[in-house]
XYZ file of C-alpha atoms in Angstrom:
624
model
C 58.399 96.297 159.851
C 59.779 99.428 158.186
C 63.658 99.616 158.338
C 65.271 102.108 160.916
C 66.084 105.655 159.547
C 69.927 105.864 158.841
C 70.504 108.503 160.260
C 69.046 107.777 163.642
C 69.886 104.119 163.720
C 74.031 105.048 163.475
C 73.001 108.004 165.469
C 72.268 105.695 168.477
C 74.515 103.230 167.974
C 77.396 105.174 167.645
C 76.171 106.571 171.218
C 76.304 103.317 173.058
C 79.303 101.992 171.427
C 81.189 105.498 172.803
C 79.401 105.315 176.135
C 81.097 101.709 176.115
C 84.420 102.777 175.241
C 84.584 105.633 177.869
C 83.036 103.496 180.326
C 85.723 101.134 179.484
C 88.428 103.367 180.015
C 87.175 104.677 183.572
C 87.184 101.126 184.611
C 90.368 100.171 183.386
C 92.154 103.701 185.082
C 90.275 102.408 188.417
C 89.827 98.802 189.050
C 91.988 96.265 187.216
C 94.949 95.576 189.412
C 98.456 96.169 187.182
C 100.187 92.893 187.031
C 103.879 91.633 186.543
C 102.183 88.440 183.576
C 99.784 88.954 180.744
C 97.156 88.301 182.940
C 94.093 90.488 183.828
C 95.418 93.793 183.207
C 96.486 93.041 179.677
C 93.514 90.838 178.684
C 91.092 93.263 179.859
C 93.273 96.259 177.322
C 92.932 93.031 174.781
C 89.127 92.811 175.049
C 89.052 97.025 175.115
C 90.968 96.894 171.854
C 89.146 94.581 170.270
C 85.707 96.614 171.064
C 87.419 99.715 169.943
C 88.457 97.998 166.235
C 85.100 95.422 166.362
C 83.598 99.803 166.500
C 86.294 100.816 163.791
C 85.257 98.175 161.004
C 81.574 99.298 161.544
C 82.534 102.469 160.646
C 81.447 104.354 163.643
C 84.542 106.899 163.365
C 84.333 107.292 159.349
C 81.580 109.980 157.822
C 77.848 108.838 157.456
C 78.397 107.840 153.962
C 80.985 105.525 154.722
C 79.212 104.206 157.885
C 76.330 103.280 156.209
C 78.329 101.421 153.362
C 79.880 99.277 155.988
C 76.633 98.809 158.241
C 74.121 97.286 155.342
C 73.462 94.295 157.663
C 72.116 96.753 160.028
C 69.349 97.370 157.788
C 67.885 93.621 159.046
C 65.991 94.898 162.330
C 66.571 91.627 164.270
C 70.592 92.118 163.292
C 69.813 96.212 164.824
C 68.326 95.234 167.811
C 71.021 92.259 168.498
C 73.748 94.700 168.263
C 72.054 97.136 170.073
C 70.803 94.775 172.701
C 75.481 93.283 172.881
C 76.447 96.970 172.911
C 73.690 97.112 176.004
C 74.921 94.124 177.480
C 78.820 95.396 177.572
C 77.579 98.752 179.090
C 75.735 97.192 181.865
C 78.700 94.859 182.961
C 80.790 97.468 183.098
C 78.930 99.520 185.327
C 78.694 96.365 187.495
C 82.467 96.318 187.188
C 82.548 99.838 188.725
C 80.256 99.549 190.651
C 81.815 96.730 192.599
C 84.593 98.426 192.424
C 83.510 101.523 194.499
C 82.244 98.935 197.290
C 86.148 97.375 197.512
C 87.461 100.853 197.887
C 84.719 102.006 200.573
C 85.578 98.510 202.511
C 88.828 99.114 202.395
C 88.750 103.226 203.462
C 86.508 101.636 206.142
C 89.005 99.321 207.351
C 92.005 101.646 207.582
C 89.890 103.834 209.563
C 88.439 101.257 211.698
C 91.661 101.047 212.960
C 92.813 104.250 213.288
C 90.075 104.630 215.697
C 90.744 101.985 217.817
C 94.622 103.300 218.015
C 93.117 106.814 219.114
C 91.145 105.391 221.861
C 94.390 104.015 223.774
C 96.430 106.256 226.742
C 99.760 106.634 226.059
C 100.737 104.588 229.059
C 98.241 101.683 227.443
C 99.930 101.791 223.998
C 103.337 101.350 225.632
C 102.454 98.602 227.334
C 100.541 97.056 224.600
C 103.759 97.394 222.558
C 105.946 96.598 225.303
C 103.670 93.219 225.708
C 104.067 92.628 221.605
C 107.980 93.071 221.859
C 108.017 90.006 224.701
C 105.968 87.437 222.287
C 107.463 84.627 221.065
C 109.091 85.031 217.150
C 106.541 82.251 216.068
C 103.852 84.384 217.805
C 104.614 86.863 215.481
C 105.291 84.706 212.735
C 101.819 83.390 212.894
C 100.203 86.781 213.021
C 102.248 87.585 209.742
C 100.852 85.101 207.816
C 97.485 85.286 209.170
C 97.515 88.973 207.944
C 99.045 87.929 204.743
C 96.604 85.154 204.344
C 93.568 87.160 204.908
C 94.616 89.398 202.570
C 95.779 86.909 200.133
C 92.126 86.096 200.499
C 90.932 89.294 199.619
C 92.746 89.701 196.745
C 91.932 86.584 195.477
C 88.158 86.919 195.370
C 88.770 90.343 193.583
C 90.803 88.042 190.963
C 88.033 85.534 190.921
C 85.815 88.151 190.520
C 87.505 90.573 187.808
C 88.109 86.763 185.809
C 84.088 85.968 185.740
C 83.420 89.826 184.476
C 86.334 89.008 182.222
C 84.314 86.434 180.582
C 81.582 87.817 180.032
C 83.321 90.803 178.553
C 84.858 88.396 176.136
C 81.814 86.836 175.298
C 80.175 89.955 174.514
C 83.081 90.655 172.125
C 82.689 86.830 170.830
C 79.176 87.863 169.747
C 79.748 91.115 168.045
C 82.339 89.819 165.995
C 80.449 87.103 164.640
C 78.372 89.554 163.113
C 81.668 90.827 160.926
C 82.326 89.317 157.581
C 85.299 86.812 157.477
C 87.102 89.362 156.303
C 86.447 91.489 158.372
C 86.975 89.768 161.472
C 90.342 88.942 160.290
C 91.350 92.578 159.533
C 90.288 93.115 163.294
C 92.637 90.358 164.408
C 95.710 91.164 162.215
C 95.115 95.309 163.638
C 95.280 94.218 166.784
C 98.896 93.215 166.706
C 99.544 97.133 166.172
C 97.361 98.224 168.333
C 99.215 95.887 171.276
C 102.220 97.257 169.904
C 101.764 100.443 170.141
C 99.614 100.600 173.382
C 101.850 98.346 175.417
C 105.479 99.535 175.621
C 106.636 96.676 178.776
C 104.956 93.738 177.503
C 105.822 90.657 179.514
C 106.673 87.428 177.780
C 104.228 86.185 175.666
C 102.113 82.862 175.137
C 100.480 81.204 172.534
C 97.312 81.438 174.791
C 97.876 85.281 176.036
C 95.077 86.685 173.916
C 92.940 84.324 173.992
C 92.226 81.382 171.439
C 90.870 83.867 168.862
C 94.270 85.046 168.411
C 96.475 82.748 168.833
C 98.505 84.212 165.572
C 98.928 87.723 167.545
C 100.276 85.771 169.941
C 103.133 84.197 167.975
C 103.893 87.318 165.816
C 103.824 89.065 169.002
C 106.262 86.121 170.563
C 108.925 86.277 167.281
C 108.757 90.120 167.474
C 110.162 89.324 171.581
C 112.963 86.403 170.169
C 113.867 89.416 167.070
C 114.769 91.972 169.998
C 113.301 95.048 168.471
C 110.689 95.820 171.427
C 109.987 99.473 171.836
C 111.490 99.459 174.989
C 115.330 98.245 173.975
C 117.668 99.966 172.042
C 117.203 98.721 168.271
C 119.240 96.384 167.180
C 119.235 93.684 164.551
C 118.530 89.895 165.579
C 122.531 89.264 165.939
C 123.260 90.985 168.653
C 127.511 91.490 168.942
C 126.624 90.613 173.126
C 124.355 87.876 172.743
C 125.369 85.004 174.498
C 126.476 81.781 172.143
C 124.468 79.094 172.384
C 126.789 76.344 172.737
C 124.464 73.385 172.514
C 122.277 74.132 169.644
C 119.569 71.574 168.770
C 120.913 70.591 165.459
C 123.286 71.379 163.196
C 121.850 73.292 160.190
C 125.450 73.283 157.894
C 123.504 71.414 155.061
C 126.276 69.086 153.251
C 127.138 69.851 149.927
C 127.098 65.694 148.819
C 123.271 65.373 150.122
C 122.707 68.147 146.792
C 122.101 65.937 143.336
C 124.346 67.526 140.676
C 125.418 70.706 142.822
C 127.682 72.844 141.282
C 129.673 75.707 142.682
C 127.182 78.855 142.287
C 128.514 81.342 139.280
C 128.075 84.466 140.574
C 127.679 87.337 137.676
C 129.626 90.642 139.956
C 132.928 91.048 140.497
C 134.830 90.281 144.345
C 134.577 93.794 144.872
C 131.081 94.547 144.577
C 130.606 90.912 146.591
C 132.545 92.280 149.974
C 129.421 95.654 149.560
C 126.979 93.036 150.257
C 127.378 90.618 146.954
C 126.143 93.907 145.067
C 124.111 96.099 147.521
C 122.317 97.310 143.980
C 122.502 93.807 142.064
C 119.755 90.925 142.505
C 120.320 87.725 144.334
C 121.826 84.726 142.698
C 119.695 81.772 143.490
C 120.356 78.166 142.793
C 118.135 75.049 142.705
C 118.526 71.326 143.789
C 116.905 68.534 145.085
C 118.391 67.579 148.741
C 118.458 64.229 149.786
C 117.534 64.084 154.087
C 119.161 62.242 155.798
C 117.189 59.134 157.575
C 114.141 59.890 155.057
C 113.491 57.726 151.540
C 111.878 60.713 150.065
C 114.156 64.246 149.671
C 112.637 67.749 148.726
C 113.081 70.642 146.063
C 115.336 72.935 147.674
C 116.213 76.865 146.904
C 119.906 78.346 148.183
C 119.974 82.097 147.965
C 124.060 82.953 147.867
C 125.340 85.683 149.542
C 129.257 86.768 150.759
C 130.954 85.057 153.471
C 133.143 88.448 153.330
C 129.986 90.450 154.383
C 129.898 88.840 157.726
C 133.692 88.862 158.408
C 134.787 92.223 157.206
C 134.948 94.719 159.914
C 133.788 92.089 162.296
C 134.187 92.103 165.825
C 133.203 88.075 166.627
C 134.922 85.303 166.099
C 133.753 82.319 163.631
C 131.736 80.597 166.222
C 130.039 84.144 167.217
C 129.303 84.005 163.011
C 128.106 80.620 162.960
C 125.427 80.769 165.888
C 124.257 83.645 163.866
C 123.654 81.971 160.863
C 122.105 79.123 162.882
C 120.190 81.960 164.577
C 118.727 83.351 161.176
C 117.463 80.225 160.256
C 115.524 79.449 163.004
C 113.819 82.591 163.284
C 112.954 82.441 159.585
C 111.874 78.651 160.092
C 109.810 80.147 163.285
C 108.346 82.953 161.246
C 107.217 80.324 158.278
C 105.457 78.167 160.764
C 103.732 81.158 162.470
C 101.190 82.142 159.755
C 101.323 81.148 156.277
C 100.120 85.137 155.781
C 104.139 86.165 156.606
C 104.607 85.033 152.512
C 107.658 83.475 153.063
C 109.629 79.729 152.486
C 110.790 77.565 154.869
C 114.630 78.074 155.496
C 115.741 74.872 156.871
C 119.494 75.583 156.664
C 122.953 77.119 155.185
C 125.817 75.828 152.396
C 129.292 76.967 153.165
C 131.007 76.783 149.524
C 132.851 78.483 147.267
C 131.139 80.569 143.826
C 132.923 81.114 140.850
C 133.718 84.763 139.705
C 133.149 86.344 136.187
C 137.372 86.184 135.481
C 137.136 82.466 136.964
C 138.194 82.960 140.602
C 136.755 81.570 143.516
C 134.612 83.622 146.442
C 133.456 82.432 149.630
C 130.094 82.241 149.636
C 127.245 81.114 152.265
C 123.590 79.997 150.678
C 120.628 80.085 152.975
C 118.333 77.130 151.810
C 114.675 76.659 151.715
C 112.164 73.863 151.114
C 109.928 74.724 147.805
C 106.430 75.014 148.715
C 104.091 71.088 149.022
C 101.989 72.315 145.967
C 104.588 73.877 143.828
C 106.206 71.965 140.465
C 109.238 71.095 141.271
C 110.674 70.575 137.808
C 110.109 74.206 136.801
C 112.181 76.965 138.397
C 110.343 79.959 139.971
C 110.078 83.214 138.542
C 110.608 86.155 140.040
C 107.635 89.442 139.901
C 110.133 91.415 137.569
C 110.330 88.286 135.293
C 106.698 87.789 135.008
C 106.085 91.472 134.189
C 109.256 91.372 131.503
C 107.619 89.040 130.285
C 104.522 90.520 129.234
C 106.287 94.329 129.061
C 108.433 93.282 126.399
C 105.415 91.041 124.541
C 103.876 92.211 121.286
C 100.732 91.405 122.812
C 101.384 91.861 126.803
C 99.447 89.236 129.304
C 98.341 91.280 131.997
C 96.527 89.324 134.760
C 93.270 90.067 135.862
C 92.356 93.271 138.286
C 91.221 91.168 141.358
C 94.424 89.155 141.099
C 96.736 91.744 140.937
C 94.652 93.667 143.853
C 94.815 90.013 145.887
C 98.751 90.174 145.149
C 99.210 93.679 146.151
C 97.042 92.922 149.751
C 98.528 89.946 150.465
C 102.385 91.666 150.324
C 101.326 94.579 152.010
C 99.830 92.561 154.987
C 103.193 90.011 154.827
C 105.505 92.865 155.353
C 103.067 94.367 158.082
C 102.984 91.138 159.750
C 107.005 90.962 159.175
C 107.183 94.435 160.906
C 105.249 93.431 163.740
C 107.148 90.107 164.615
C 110.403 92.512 164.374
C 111.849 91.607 160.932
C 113.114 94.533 158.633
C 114.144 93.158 154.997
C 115.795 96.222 153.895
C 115.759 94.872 150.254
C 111.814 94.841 149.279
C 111.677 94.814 145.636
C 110.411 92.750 142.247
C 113.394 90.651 142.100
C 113.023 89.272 146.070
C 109.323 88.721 144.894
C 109.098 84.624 144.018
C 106.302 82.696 142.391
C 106.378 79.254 141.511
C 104.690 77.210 139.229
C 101.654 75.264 140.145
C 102.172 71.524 140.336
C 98.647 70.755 138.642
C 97.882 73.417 136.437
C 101.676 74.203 135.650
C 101.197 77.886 135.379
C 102.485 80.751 138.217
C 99.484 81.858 140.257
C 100.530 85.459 140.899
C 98.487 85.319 143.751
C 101.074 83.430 145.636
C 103.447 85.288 146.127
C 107.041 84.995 148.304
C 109.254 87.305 149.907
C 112.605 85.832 149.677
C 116.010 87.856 149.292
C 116.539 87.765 153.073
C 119.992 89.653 154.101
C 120.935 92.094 156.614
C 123.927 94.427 156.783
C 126.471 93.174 159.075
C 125.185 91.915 162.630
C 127.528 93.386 164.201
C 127.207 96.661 162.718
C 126.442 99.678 165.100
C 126.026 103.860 164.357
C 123.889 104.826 161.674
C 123.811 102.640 159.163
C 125.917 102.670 155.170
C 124.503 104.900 152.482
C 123.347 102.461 149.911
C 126.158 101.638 147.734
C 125.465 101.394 143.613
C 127.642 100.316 140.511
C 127.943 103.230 138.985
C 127.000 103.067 135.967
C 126.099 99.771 135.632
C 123.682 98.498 132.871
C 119.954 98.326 133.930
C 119.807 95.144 130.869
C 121.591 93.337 134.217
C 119.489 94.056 136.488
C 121.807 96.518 138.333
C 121.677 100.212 138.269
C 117.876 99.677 138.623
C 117.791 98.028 142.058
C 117.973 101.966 143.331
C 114.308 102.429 141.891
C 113.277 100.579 144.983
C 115.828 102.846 147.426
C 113.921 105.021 149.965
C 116.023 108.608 148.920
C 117.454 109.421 151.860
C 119.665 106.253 152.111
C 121.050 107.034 148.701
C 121.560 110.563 150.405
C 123.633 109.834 152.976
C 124.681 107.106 155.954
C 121.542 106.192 157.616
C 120.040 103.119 159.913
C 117.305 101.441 157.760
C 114.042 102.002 159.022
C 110.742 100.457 158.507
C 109.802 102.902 156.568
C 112.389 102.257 154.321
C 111.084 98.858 153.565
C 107.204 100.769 152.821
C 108.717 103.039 150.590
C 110.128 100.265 148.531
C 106.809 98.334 149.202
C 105.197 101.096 147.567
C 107.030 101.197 144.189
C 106.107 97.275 143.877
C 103.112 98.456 144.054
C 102.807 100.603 141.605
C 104.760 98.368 139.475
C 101.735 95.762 140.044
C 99.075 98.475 138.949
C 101.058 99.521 135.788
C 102.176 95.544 135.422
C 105.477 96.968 134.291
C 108.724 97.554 135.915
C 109.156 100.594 137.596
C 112.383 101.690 135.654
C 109.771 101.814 132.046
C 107.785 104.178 134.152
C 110.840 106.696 133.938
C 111.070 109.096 130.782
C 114.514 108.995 129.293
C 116.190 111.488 131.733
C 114.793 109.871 134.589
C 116.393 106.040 133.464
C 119.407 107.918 132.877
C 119.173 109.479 137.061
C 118.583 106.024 137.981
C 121.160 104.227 136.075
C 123.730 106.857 137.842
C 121.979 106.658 141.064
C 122.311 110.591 141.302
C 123.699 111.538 144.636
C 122.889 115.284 143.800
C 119.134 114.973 143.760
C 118.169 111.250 144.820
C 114.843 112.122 145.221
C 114.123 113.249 141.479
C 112.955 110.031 140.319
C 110.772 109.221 143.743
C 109.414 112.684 142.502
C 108.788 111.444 139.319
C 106.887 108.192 140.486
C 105.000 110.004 143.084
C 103.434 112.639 140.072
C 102.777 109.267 137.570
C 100.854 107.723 140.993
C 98.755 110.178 141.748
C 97.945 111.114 138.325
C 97.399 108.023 136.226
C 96.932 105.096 138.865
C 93.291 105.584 140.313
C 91.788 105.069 137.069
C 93.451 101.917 136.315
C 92.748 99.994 140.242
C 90.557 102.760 142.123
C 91.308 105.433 144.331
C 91.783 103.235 147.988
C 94.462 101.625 146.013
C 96.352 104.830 144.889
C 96.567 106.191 147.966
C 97.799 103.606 149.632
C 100.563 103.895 147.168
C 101.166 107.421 148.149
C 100.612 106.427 151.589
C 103.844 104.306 151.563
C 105.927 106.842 148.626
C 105.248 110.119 150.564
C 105.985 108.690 153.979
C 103.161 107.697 156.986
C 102.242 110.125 159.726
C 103.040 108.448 162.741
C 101.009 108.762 165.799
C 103.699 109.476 169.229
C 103.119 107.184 172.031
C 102.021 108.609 174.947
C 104.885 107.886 177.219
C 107.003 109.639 174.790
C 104.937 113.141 173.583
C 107.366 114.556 174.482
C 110.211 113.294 171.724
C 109.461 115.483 168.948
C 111.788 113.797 166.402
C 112.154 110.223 164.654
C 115.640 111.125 165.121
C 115.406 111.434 169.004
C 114.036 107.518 168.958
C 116.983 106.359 167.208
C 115.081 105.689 164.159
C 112.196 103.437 166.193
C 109.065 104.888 164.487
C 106.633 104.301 167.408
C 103.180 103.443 165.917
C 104.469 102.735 162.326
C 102.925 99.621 162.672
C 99.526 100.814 162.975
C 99.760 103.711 160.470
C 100.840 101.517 158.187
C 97.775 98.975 158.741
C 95.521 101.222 158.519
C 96.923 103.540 155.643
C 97.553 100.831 153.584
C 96.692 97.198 154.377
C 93.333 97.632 154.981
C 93.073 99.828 152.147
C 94.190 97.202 149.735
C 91.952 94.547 151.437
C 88.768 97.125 151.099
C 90.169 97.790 147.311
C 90.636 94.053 146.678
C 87.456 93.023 148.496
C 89.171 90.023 150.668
């Protein structure tokens, strides 16, 4: 048997599966009750969504070209006719859906007017006494009726449950089946979009299970379940995980103060910036000081490889309105959302924080500094004797190499997907880092083989601005002048320009911005700041306030110039996608807010722009 004509085959297909979706949208404006729990209203928009991407990965909205690219499989004429025959089979039961529909609204028109009738067809001297008669009942007379009403149409409304749960699942299983014909990879793009997709389709989402979405996603369910314990929902006024009015916790579960005496060989942390530029955030522009040890547990034979990334005590006291109990559930707070977020999916790129250090560091001129270090366990397979490296050390390390090691093409594509769809993932659950760059970039050695798999990467440098903070935001904050050799002036490369502008509340799209020079810094395998020509390092080191946007300029021109030769052209513009900014897609509760501004910074649909613009993109470039 001949194969199908292109043309025609996608031609049809791409009829049905739009007949489906607008079928599916009738029925969901008609018949499926709205609901107070993530019951049947939001598992039948689940199942829609997952039809509309399942149609989205086949390419049914991209040009032929593209279409056909993505639908070789459909060449096989038993694979055509199955996914004609699924995309027959969802059509049909929802018809049946509407159709059954229309008979509950006749009965119930029928009903009502059943009984206007018979309330016509009484005198007026016949209704008074029938009401008269109705007053003189007993209260349990009337008592009885009630619940007889309610029951019969508690009845009712059951058997339309029962009912709407059996099309339900068969809906699903339709679904099941087409998405068994997707590639693994595939099928987990569709998964990982839908977490945007609820996001930015369901604005009053009720609390969430593990089992909401079904057992296929179970992982949108907990990224959808942190993004609910972060506090950033759409609907509430954005604010970061420490709210100033969240209630204390007075009975926490453990105490997560890690003692300095279960730490072999700890030493007080020597910390390389002066008290000044500690109080801005233990240098706003300057890298994190990390420290290594190996942590006895208590109650355990065995201990474990531990990390302590040092920041200010000052930070979260300065300008503070809580008290040092208010500052200590936060802490507590922080690591258990971070410890929540590593056990969630192993695709968030992150260690597991299992606690804080209260100490003291040691200043340049030999003072001490209160300082608190968040802790984390190394990863099972990594070698514990050898410290970690971060990305900017790796690429140093070949950059400044008479004969430079870059890794292959495919790994550095893997490593640029795989931090692209952590930070999405981040987004999504509610986290904003605000400090994405090649220094907060962590690989560690491999236990076996000894050598860093760049392909493993880890988002660490984890540190807000003050809790407590409210208004706008701080303008970033730079030492000026300081030498780049120290890893200082530089940290602006990563700096989104309008927060070196002026005061502003970080943003998402502050954090893809900054994604996006790592990015390119992958493609070149050099750090950004070599990109630069001499007056451009010069900008940088100075962190020019008078045109902050001169080196973003810069990068943007070297992107789109140089890059698509060296990794392909889905991979450049995903770059540009996340340098020049994503268009964001309003909400339709809100068309009529014409301004980021007017959301108070809350980007509605970043989410999915940014999947879509750049996630996928890499995963398509990379071939995952």
């Amino acid at each position: 048997m001949a194969p199908p004509d292109p043309d025609t085959f996608l031609d049809s297909l791409s009829y049905l599966f739009e007949a489906c979706l607008l079928k599916y949208h009738h029925v969901m404006e008609r018949s499926v009750p709205k609901r107070t729990t993530v019951d049947l209203d939001v598992r039948f928009r689940i199942e829609e969504m997952r039809l509309r991407l399942w149609g989205r990965l086949r390419g049914f909205n991209a040009p032929l070209d593209e279409a056909l690219k993505r639908n070789e499989t459909l060449n096989v004429p038993e694979i055509l006719s199955l996914v004609r025959r699924l995309l027959k089979d969802m059509l049909q039961l929802l018809k049946k859906r509407e159709e059954d529909n229309t008979r509950h609204r006749a009965r119930q028109h029928s009903e009502r007017s059943s009984v206007e009738s018979r309330s016509l067809d009484l005198s007026l001297s016949e209704a008074m006494y029938a009401q008269m008669h109705l007053d003189s009942r007993e209260g349990n007379d009337h008592r009885r009726r009630a619940r007889m009403n309610t029951s019969a149409k508690s009845v009712a409304s059951f058997d339309n449950r029962v009912a709407l749960r059996n099309q339900l699942t068969e809906i699903i299983a339709v679904n099941n089946e087409l998405e068994a014909l997707l590639s693994r990879s595939e099928a987990s793009a569709l998964s990982q979009g839908l977490m945007a997709e609820i996001l930015f389709m369901t604005l009053n989402l009720p609390i969430v299970k593990e089992d909401s979405f079904g057992p296929r996603n179970a992982t949108v369910a907990k990224v959808i379940q942190l993004r609910q314990k972060n506090k950033t929902n759409l609907t509430e006024e954005h604010r970061m995980p420490f709210d100033v009015a969240q209630p204390r916790n007075p009975h926490p579960e453990r105490d997560l103060v890690i003692p300095i005496s279960l730490l072999v060989g700890f030493e007080e942390p020597q910390l390389a910036f002066g008290a000044d530029l500690l109080c801005s955030g233990m240098g706003s522009d300057a890298p994190d000081v990390r420290t290594f040890y190996y942590r006895h547990t208590e109650g355990e034979e065995q201990g474990q490889f531990v990390l302590a990334e040092w920041r200010s005590q000052k930070t979260e006291s300065q300008n503070s309105l809580i008290n040092q109990e208010a500052r200590m559930d936060r802490r507590q707070h922080l690591v258990g959302l971070l410890h929540q977020t590593f056990c969630a999916s192993a695709d968030f790129r992150i260690l597991d924080c299992v606690g804080y250090i209260l100490t003291e560091g040691q200043l340049p001129d030999g003072n001490k500094h209160p300082v608190v270090g968040f802790v984390y366990n190394y990863p099972i397979n990594a070698a514990f004797l050898e410290q970690p490296m971060t990305l900017r050390q790796v690429m140093n390390t070949s950059y400044q190499s008479e004969r430079p090691d870059v890794p292959e093409l495919e790994d550095r594509l893997l490593l640029a997907h795989r931090l692209s769809l952590a930070l999405y993932q981040l987004h999504c659950a509610g986290w904003i880092h605000q400090r994405i760059s090649s220094h907060n970039i962590l690989f560690f050695h491999d236990a076996e083989s000894g050598k860093v798999d760049i392909t493993q990467p880890y988002i660490c440098g984890w540190r807000y601005n003050r809790p407590d903070q409210s208004g706008g935001g701080e303008a970033y904050r730079t030492n000026q002048g300081g030498p780049a050799a120290n890893g200082l002036a530089d940290m602006a490369i990563y700096v989104h320009p309008d927060r070196i502008r002026e005061a502003r509340q970080f943003r998402k799209s502050h954090d893809i911005y900054s994604l996006g020079v790592v990015l390119a810094e992958i493609a070149f395998w050099r750090p950004a700041l070599a990109l630069a020509d001499p007056g451009h390092q010069n900008a940088i080191r100075l962190c020019d306030r008078d045109d902050p946007g001169r080196w973003s300029r810069a990068l943007i021109d070297a992107v789109a110039r140089r890059i698509g030769a060296s990794v392909g052209a889905r991979y450049r513009d995903a770059v540009l996608g996340c340098l020049r900014g994503l268009r964001l897609q309003c909400i339709e509760s809100l068309m009529d807010v014409k301004t980021v501004k007017d959301l108070n910074g809350l980007e509605p649909g970043i989410e999915k722009a940014f999947f879509w613009k750049v996630v996928d993109e890499l995963r398509q470039a990379a071939q995952v």
